[in-house]
């Protein structure tokens, strides 16, 4: 079993991951509107991965005999200033999610809940990767600036991203 506090925070995390899916789905639509299909593909993969993250928490709660309590998901922004603005917001959001995962790990350590801590380590690694990807794209877009050719080159690169379903928990 998991503690009541842990159950509450794990349920909160489902909401955060599903909000992330919603946020990136909105970014996908914005890029599709701009005819930047490679960027749209990147966020198509991203939104699917976030749904998988949410489901990983969902499955884990059930696996440990807890209760899943789904929460309302707020509307994400639907307009963005530029591709750089999108990736700046992505990076900021991923840093917020990382802080939330670290908070869960801290609680698991405090409660000597080794099972949940072990489960959470996958997310610690995943968050490092997600932040690095967002940061890399921020840097590229800063270099590109207003160069349209550079935007199209990055669009072609991001078109190659492929979705691979994430293994369910545990
Ligand atoms: Fe599931 Fe991007 O945090």
Coordinates of N, CA and C and ligand atoms in Angstrom, one line a residue:
X1 N 0.8 -1.2 0.0 CA 0.0 0.0 0.0 C 0.9 1.3 0.0
X2 N 0.3 2.3 -0.4 CA 0.9 3.6 -0.4 C 0.2 4.5 0.6
X3 N 0.9 5.5 1.1 CA 0.2 6.4 2.1 C -0.8 7.3 1.4
X4 N -1.7 7.9 2.2 CA -2.7 8.8 1.7 C -2.1 10.0 1.0
X5 N -1.0 10.5 1.6 CA -0.3 11.7 1.0 C 0.3 11.3 -0.3
X6 N 0.9 10.1 -0.4 CA 1.5 9.6 -1.6 C 0.4 9.4 -2.7
X7 N -0.7 8.8 -2.3 CA -1.8 8.6 -3.2 C -2.3 9.9 -3.8
X8 N -2.4 10.9 -2.9 CA -2.9 12.2 -3.4 C -1.9 12.8 -4.4
X9 N -0.6 12.8 -4.1 CA 0.4 13.4 -5.0 C 0.5 12.6 -6.3
X10 N 0.3 11.3 -6.2 CA 0.4 10.5 -7.5 C -0.8 10.8 -8.4
X11 N -2.0 11.0 -7.7 CA -3.1 11.4 -8.5 C -2.9 12.8 -9.1
X12 N -2.3 13.7 -8.3 CA -2.0 15.1 -8.8 C -1.1 15.0 -10.0
X13 N -0.2 14.0 -9.9 CA 0.8 13.9 -11.0 C 0.1 13.4 -12.3
X14 N -0.9 12.6 -12.2 CA -1.7 12.1 -13.4 C -2.2 13.4 -14.1
X15 N -2.8 14.3 -13.2 CA -3.4 15.5 -13.8 C -2.3 16.4 -14.5
X16 N -1.1 16.5 -13.9 CA -0.1 17.3 -14.5 C 0.4 16.7 -15.8
X17 N 0.5 15.3 -15.9 CA 1.0 14.7 -17.1 C -0.1 14.9 -18.2
X18 N -1.4 14.7 -17.8 CA -2.4 14.8 -18.8 C -2.6 16.3 -19.3
X19 N -2.3 17.2 -18.3 CA -2.3 18.7 -18.7 C -1.2 18.9 -19.7
X20 N 0.0 18.2 -19.5 CA 1.1 18.4 -20.4 C 0.7 17.9 -21.8
X21 N 0.0 16.7 -21.8 CA -0.5 16.2 -23.1 C -1.4 17.2 -23.8
X22 N -2.2 17.9 -23.1 CA -3.2 18.9 -23.6 C -2.4 20.1 -24.1
X23 N -1.4 20.5 -23.3 CA -0.6 21.7 -23.6 C 0.2 21.5 -25.0
X24 N 0.7 20.3 -25.1 CA 1.5 20.0 -26.3 C 0.6 19.7 -27.5
X25 N -0.6 19.3 -27.2 CA -1.6 19.1 -28.3 C -2.0 20.5 -28.9
X26 N -2.0 21.5 -28.0 CA -2.3 22.8 -28.4 C -1.2 23.4 -29.3
X27 N 0.0 23.1 -28.8 CA 1.2 23.5 -29.6 C 1.2 22.9 -31.0
X28 N 0.9 21.6 -31.0 CA 0.8 20.9 -32.3 C -0.1 21.6 -33.3
X29 N -1.3 22.0 -32.8 CA -2.3 22.7 -33.6 C -1.8 24.0 -34.1
X30 N -1.1 24.7 -33.2 CA -0.5 26.0 -33.6 C 0.5 25.9 -34.7
X31 N 1.4 24.9 -34.6 CA 2.4 24.7 -35.7 C 1.7 24.2 -37.0
X32 N 0.7 23.4 -36.8 CA -0.1 23.0 -38.0 C -0.7 24.2 -38.8
X33 N -1.2 25.1 -38.0 CA -1.7 26.4 -38.5 C -0.7 27.2 -39.3
X34 N 0.6 27.1 -38.8 CA 1.7 27.8 -39.5 C 2.3 27.0 -40.6
X35 N 1.7 25.9 -40.9 CA 2.3 25.0 -42.0 C 3.7 24.5 -41.6
X36 N 4.0 24.4 -40.4 CA 5.3 23.9 -40.0 C 5.0 22.4 -39.5
X37 N 4.9 21.5 -40.4 CA 4.5 20.2 -40.1 C 5.5 19.3 -39.3
X38 N 6.8 19.7 -39.5 CA 7.8 18.9 -38.7 C 7.7 19.3 -37.3
X39 N 7.5 20.6 -36.9 CA 7.3 21.0 -35.5 C 6.0 20.4 -35.0
X40 N 5.0 20.3 -35.9 CA 3.7 19.7 -35.4 C 3.9 18.3 -35.1
X41 N 4.7 17.6 -35.9 CA 5.0 16.2 -35.7 C 5.7 16.0 -34.3
X42 N 6.7 16.9 -34.1 CA 7.4 16.8 -32.8 C 6.4 16.8 -31.6
X43 N 5.4 17.8 -31.7 CA 4.5 17.9 -30.6 C 3.4 16.8 -30.6
X44 N 3.2 16.2 -31.8 CA 2.3 15.0 -31.8 C 2.9 13.9 -31.0
X45 N 4.2 13.7 -31.2 CA 4.9 12.6 -30.5 C 4.9 13.0 -29.0
X46 N 5.2 14.3 -28.7 CA 5.3 14.7 -27.3 C 3.9 14.5 -26.6
X47 N 2.8 14.9 -27.2 CA 1.5 14.7 -26.6 C 1.2 13.3 -26.3
X48 N 1.6 12.4 -27.2 CA 1.4 11.0 -27.0 C 2.2 10.4 -25.8
X49 N 3.4 10.9 -25.7 CA 4.3 10.5 -24.6 C 3.8 10.9 -23.3
X50 N 3.2 12.2 -23.3 CA 2.7 12.7 -22.0 C 1.4 11.9 -21.6
X51 N 0.6 11.5 -22.5 CA -0.5 10.6 -22.2 C 0.0 9.3 -21.6
X52 N 1.1 8.7 -22.2 CA 1.7 7.5 -21.6 C 2.2 7.7 -20.2
X53 N 2.8 8.9 -20.0 CA 3.3 9.2 -18.6 C 2.1 9.2 -17.6
X54 N 1.0 9.9 -18.0 CA -0.2 9.9 -17.2 C -0.7 8.5 -16.9
X55 N -0.7 7.6 -17.9 CA -1.2 6.3 -17.7 C -0.2 5.4 -16.9
X56 N 1.1 5.8 -16.9 CA 2.0 5.0 -16.1 C 1.7 5.3 -14.6
X57 N 1.4 6.5 -14.3 CA 1.0 6.8 -12.9 C -0.3 6.1 -12.5
X58 N -1.2 6.2 -13.5 CA -2.6 5.6 -13.3 C -2.4 4.1 -13.0
X59 N -1.7 3.4 -13.9 CA -1.5 1.9 -13.7 C -0.8 1.6 -12.4
X60 N 0.2 2.5 -12.0 CA 1.0 2.2 -10.8 C 0.0 2.3 -9.6
X61 N -0.8 3.3 -9.5 CA -1.7 3.5 -8.4 C -2.6 2.2 -8.2
X62 N -3.1 1.7 -9.4 CA -4.0 0.5 -9.3 C -3.1 -0.7 -8.9
X63 N -1.9 -0.8 -9.4 CA -1.0 -1.9 -9.1 C -0.7 -2.0 -7.6
X64 N -0.6 -0.8 -6.9 CA -0.3 -0.9 -5.5 C -1.6 -0.8 -4.6
X65 N -2.7 -1.0 -5.2 CA -4.0 -1.1 -4.5 C -4.5 0.2 -4.0
X66 N -4.1 1.3 -4.7 CA -4.6 2.6 -4.4 C -5.9 3.0 -5.2
X67 N -6.3 4.2 -5.0 CA -7.5 4.7 -5.7 C -7.2 5.8 -6.7
X68 N -7.5 5.6 -7.9 CA -7.3 6.6 -9.0 C -8.4 7.6 -8.8
X69 N -8.1 8.9 -8.7 CA -9.1 10.0 -8.7 C -8.7 11.0 -9.8
X70 N -9.4 11.0 -10.9 CA -9.1 11.9 -12.0 C -9.6 13.3 -11.7
X71 N -8.8 14.3 -12.1 CA -9.1 15.7 -11.8 C -9.4 16.4 -13.1
X72 N -10.0 17.6 -12.9 CA -10.2 18.5 -14.1 C -8.9 18.9 -14.7
X73 N -8.9 19.1 -16.0 CA -7.7 19.5 -16.7 C -8.1 20.9 -17.3
X74 N -7.3 21.9 -16.9 CA -7.6 23.3 -17.4 C -7.2 23.5 -18.9
X75 N -7.7 24.5 -19.5 CA -7.4 24.8 -20.9 C -6.0 25.3 -21.0
X76 N -5.2 24.8 -22.0 CA -3.9 25.3 -22.2 C -4.0 26.6 -23.1
X77 N -2.9 27.4 -23.2 CA -2.9 28.5 -24.1 C -3.0 28.0 -25.5
X78 N -3.6 28.7 -26.4 CA -3.7 28.2 -27.8 C -3.0 29.2 -28.8
X79 N -2.4 30.3 -28.4 CA -1.7 31.2 -29.3 C -0.3 31.4 -28.7
X80 N 0.7 31.4 -29.6 CA 2.1 31.5 -29.3 C 2.7 32.6 -30.2
X81 N 3.8 33.2 -29.7 CA 4.4 34.3 -30.4 C 5.3 33.8 -31.5
X82 N 5.9 32.7 -31.3 CA 6.9 32.2 -32.3 C 7.3 30.8 -31.9
X83 N 8.0 30.1 -32.8 CA 8.5 28.7 -32.4 C 9.4 28.8 -31.1
X84 N 10.2 29.9 -31.0 CA 11.1 30.0 -29.8 C 10.2 30.2 -28.6
X85 N 9.1 30.9 -28.7 CA 8.2 31.1 -27.6 C 7.7 29.7 -27.1
X86 N 7.3 28.9 -28.1 CA 6.8 27.6 -27.8 C 7.8 26.7 -27.0
X87 N 9.0 26.7 -27.5 CA 10.0 25.9 -26.8 C 10.5 26.5 -25.5
X88 N 10.4 27.8 -25.4 CA 10.7 28.4 -24.0 C 9.6 28.0 -23.0
X89 N 8.4 28.0 -23.5 CA 7.3 27.6 -22.6 C 7.4 26.1 -22.3
X90 N 7.8 25.3 -23.3 CA 8.0 23.8 -23.1 C 9.1 23.6 -22.0
X91 N 10.2 24.3 -22.2 CA 11.3 24.1 -21.2 C 10.8 24.5 -19.8
X92 N 10.1 25.6 -19.7 CA 9.6 26.1 -18.4 C 8.7 25.0 -17.8
X93 N 7.8 24.5 -18.6 CA 6.8 23.5 -18.2 C 7.5 22.2 -17.7
X94 N 8.5 21.8 -18.5 CA 9.2 20.6 -18.1 C 10.0 20.8 -16.8
X95 N 10.5 22.0 -16.6 CA 11.2 22.2 -15.3 C 10.2 22.2 -14.1
X96 N 9.0 22.6 -14.4 CA 7.9 22.5 -13.4 C 7.6 21.0 -13.1
X97 N 7.5 20.2 -14.1 CA 7.2 18.8 -14.0 C 8.3 18.1 -13.2
X98 N 9.6 18.5 -13.6 CA 10.7 17.9 -12.9 C 10.6 18.2 -11.4
X99 N 10.3 19.4 -11.0 CA 10.2 19.8 -9.6 C 9.2 18.9 -8.9
X100 N 8.1 18.7 -9.6 CA 7.0 17.9 -9.1 C 7.4 16.4 -8.9
X101 N 8.2 15.9 -9.8 CA 8.7 14.5 -9.7 C 9.7 14.4 -8.5
X102 N 10.5 15.4 -8.4 CA 11.5 15.4 -7.3 C 10.8 15.5 -5.9
X103 N 9.7 16.2 -5.9 CA 8.9 16.3 -4.7 C 8.3 15.0 -4.3
X104 N 7.9 14.2 -5.3 CA 7.4 12.8 -5.1 C 8.5 11.9 -4.6
X105 N 9.7 12.1 -5.2 CA 10.8 11.2 -4.8 C 11.2 11.6 -3.3
X106 N 11.2 12.8 -3.0 CA 11.5 13.3 -1.6 C 10.5 12.6 -0.6
X107 N 9.2 12.6 -1.0 CA 8.2 12.0 -0.1 C 8.5 10.5 0.0
X108 N 8.8 9.8 -1.1 CA 9.0 8.4 -1.1 C 10.2 8.1 -0.1
X109 N 11.2 8.9 -0.2 CA 12.4 8.7 0.7 C 12.0 8.9 2.1
X110 N 11.3 10.0 2.3 CA 10.9 10.3 3.7 C 10.0 9.2 4.3
X111 N 9.2 8.6 3.5 CA 8.3 7.5 3.9 C 8.9 6.2 3.9
X112 N 10.2 6.1 3.4 CA 10.8 4.8 3.2 C 10.0 3.9 2.3
X113 N 9.4 4.5 1.3 CA 8.5 3.8 0.3 C 9.4 3.5 -0.9
X114 N 10.1 2.4 -0.8 CA 11.1 2.0 -1.8 C 10.5 1.6 -3.1
X115 N 9.3 1.0 -3.0 CA 8.6 0.6 -4.3 C 8.3 1.8 -5.1
X116 N 7.7 2.8 -4.5 CA 7.3 4.0 -5.3 C 8.6 4.8 -5.7
X117 N 9.6 4.8 -4.9 CA 10.8 5.5 -5.2 C 11.4 4.8 -6.5
X118 N 11.4 3.5 -6.5 CA 12.0 2.8 -7.7 C 11.2 3.1 -8.9
X119 N 9.8 3.1 -8.8 CA 9.0 3.5 -9.9 C 9.3 4.9 -10.4
X120 N 9.5 5.8 -9.5 CA 9.7 7.2 -9.9 C 11.0 7.5 -10.6
X121 N 12.0 6.6 -10.4 CA 13.3 6.8 -11.0 C 13.3 6.8 -12.5
X122 N 12.3 6.1 -13.1 CA 12.2 6.2 -14.5 C 11.9 7.6 -15.0
X123 N 11.0 8.3 -14.2 CA 10.6 9.7 -14.5 C 11.8 10.6 -14.3
X124 N 12.6 10.3 -13.3 CA 13.8 11.2 -13.0 C 14.7 11.3 -14.3
X125 N 14.9 10.1 -14.8 CA 15.7 10.0 -16.1 C 15.0 10.6 -17.2
X126 N 13.7 10.4 -17.4 CA 12.9 10.9 -18.5 C 12.9 12.4 -18.4
X127 N 12.8 13.0 -17.2 CA 12.7 14.5 -17.1 C 14.0 15.1 -17.5
X128 N 15.1 14.5 -17.2 CA 16.4 15.0 -17.6 C 16.5 15.1 -19.1
X129 N 16.0 14.0 -19.8 CA 16.0 13.9 -21.2 C 15.1 15.0 -21.8
X130 N 13.9 15.1 -21.2 CA 12.9 16.1 -21.8 C 13.4 17.5 -21.6
X131 N 14.0 17.8 -20.5 CA 14.6 19.2 -20.3 C 15.7 19.4 -21.3
X132 N 16.6 18.4 -21.5 CA 17.7 18.6 -22.5 C 17.2 18.8 -23.9
X133 N 16.2 18.1 -24.3 CA 15.6 18.2 -25.6 C 15.0 19.6 -25.8
X134 N 14.2 20.1 -24.8 CA 13.6 21.4 -25.0 C 14.7 22.5 -25.0
X135 N 15.7 22.3 -24.1 CA 16.8 23.3 -24.1 C 17.6 23.3 -25.4
X136 N 17.8 22.2 -26.0 CA 18.5 22.1 -27.2 C 17.8 22.8 -28.3
X137 N 16.5 22.7 -28.4 CA 15.7 23.3 -29.4 C 15.6 24.9 -29.1
X138 N 15.6 25.3 -27.9 CA 15.6 26.7 -27.5 C 16.9 27.3 -28.1
X139 N 18.0 26.6 -27.9 CA 19.3 27.1 -28.3 C 19.4 27.2 -29.8
X140 N 18.9 26.2 -30.5 CA 18.9 26.2 -32.0 C 18.0 27.4 -32.5
X141 N 16.9 27.6 -31.9 CA 16.0 28.6 -32.4 C 16.6 30.0 -32.1
X142 N 17.3 30.1 -31.0 CA 18.0 31.4 -30.7 C 19.0 31.7 -31.8
X143 N 19.8 30.7 -32.2 CA 20.8 30.8 -33.3 C 20.1 31.2 -34.6
X144 N 19.0 30.5 -34.9 CA 18.3 30.7 -36.1 C 17.7 32.1 -36.2
X145 N 17.2 32.6 -35.1 CA 16.6 34.0 -35.1 C 15.5 34.1 -36.2
X146 N 15.6 35.1 -37.0 CA 14.6 35.3 -38.1 C 14.9 34.7 -39.4
X147 N 15.9 33.8 -39.4 CA 16.3 33.1 -40.7 C 15.3 32.0 -41.0
X148 N 14.4 32.3 -42.1 CA 13.4 31.4 -42.5 C 13.9 30.1 -42.9
X149 N 15.1 30.1 -43.6 CA 15.7 28.9 -44.1 C 16.1 28.0 -42.9
X150 N 16.6 28.6 -41.8 CA 16.9 27.8 -40.6 C 15.7 27.2 -40.0
X151 N 14.6 27.9 -40.0 CA 13.3 27.4 -39.4 C 12.9 26.1 -40.2
X152 N 13.0 26.2 -41.6 CA 12.6 25.1 -42.4 C 13.6 23.9 -42.2
X153 N 14.8 24.2 -42.0 CA 15.8 23.1 -41.7 C 15.5 22.4 -40.4
X154 N 15.1 23.2 -39.4 CA 14.8 22.5 -38.1 C 13.4 21.8 -38.3
X155 N 12.5 22.3 -39.1 CA 11.2 21.7 -39.3 C 11.5 20.3 -39.9
X156 N 12.4 20.2 -40.9 CA 12.7 18.9 -41.5 C 13.3 17.9 -40.5
X157 N 14.1 18.5 -39.6 CA 14.7 17.6 -38.6 C 13.6 17.1 -37.6
X158 N 12.8 18.0 -37.2 CA 11.7 17.6 -36.2 C 10.7 16.6 -36.8
X159 N 10.6 16.6 -38.2 CA 9.6 15.8 -38.9 C 10.0 14.3 -38.7
X160 N 11.3 14.1 -38.3 CA 11.8 12.7 -38.2 C 11.5 12.0 -36.9
X161 N 11.0 12.8 -35.9 CA 10.8 12.2 -34.6 C 9.6 11.1 -34.7
X162 N 9.9 10.0 -34.1 CA 8.9 8.9 -34.2 C 8.4 8.5 -32.8
X163 N 7.1 8.3 -32.7 CA 6.5 7.9 -31.4 C 6.8 6.4 -31.2
X164 N 7.3 6.1 -30.0 CA 7.4 4.7 -29.6 C 6.7 4.6 -28.2
X165 N 5.6 3.8 -28.2 CA 4.8 3.7 -27.0 C 5.7 3.3 -25.8
X166 N 5.4 4.0 -24.7 CA 6.2 3.7 -23.4 C 5.6 2.5 -22.7
X167 N 6.5 1.6 -22.2 CA 6.0 0.4 -21.5 C 5.2 0.9 -20.3
X168 N 4.0 0.2 -20.1 CA 3.2 0.5 -18.9 C 3.9 0.2 -17.6
X169 N 3.4 0.8 -16.5 CA 4.0 0.5 -15.2 C 3.3 -0.8 -14.7
X170 N 3.8 -1.5 -13.7 CA 5.2 -1.4 -13.3 C 6.1 -2.1 -14.2
Ligands
LIG1 FE1 5.7 13.9 -18.5 FE2 7.1 16.0 -20.1 O1 6.7 15.4 -18.4

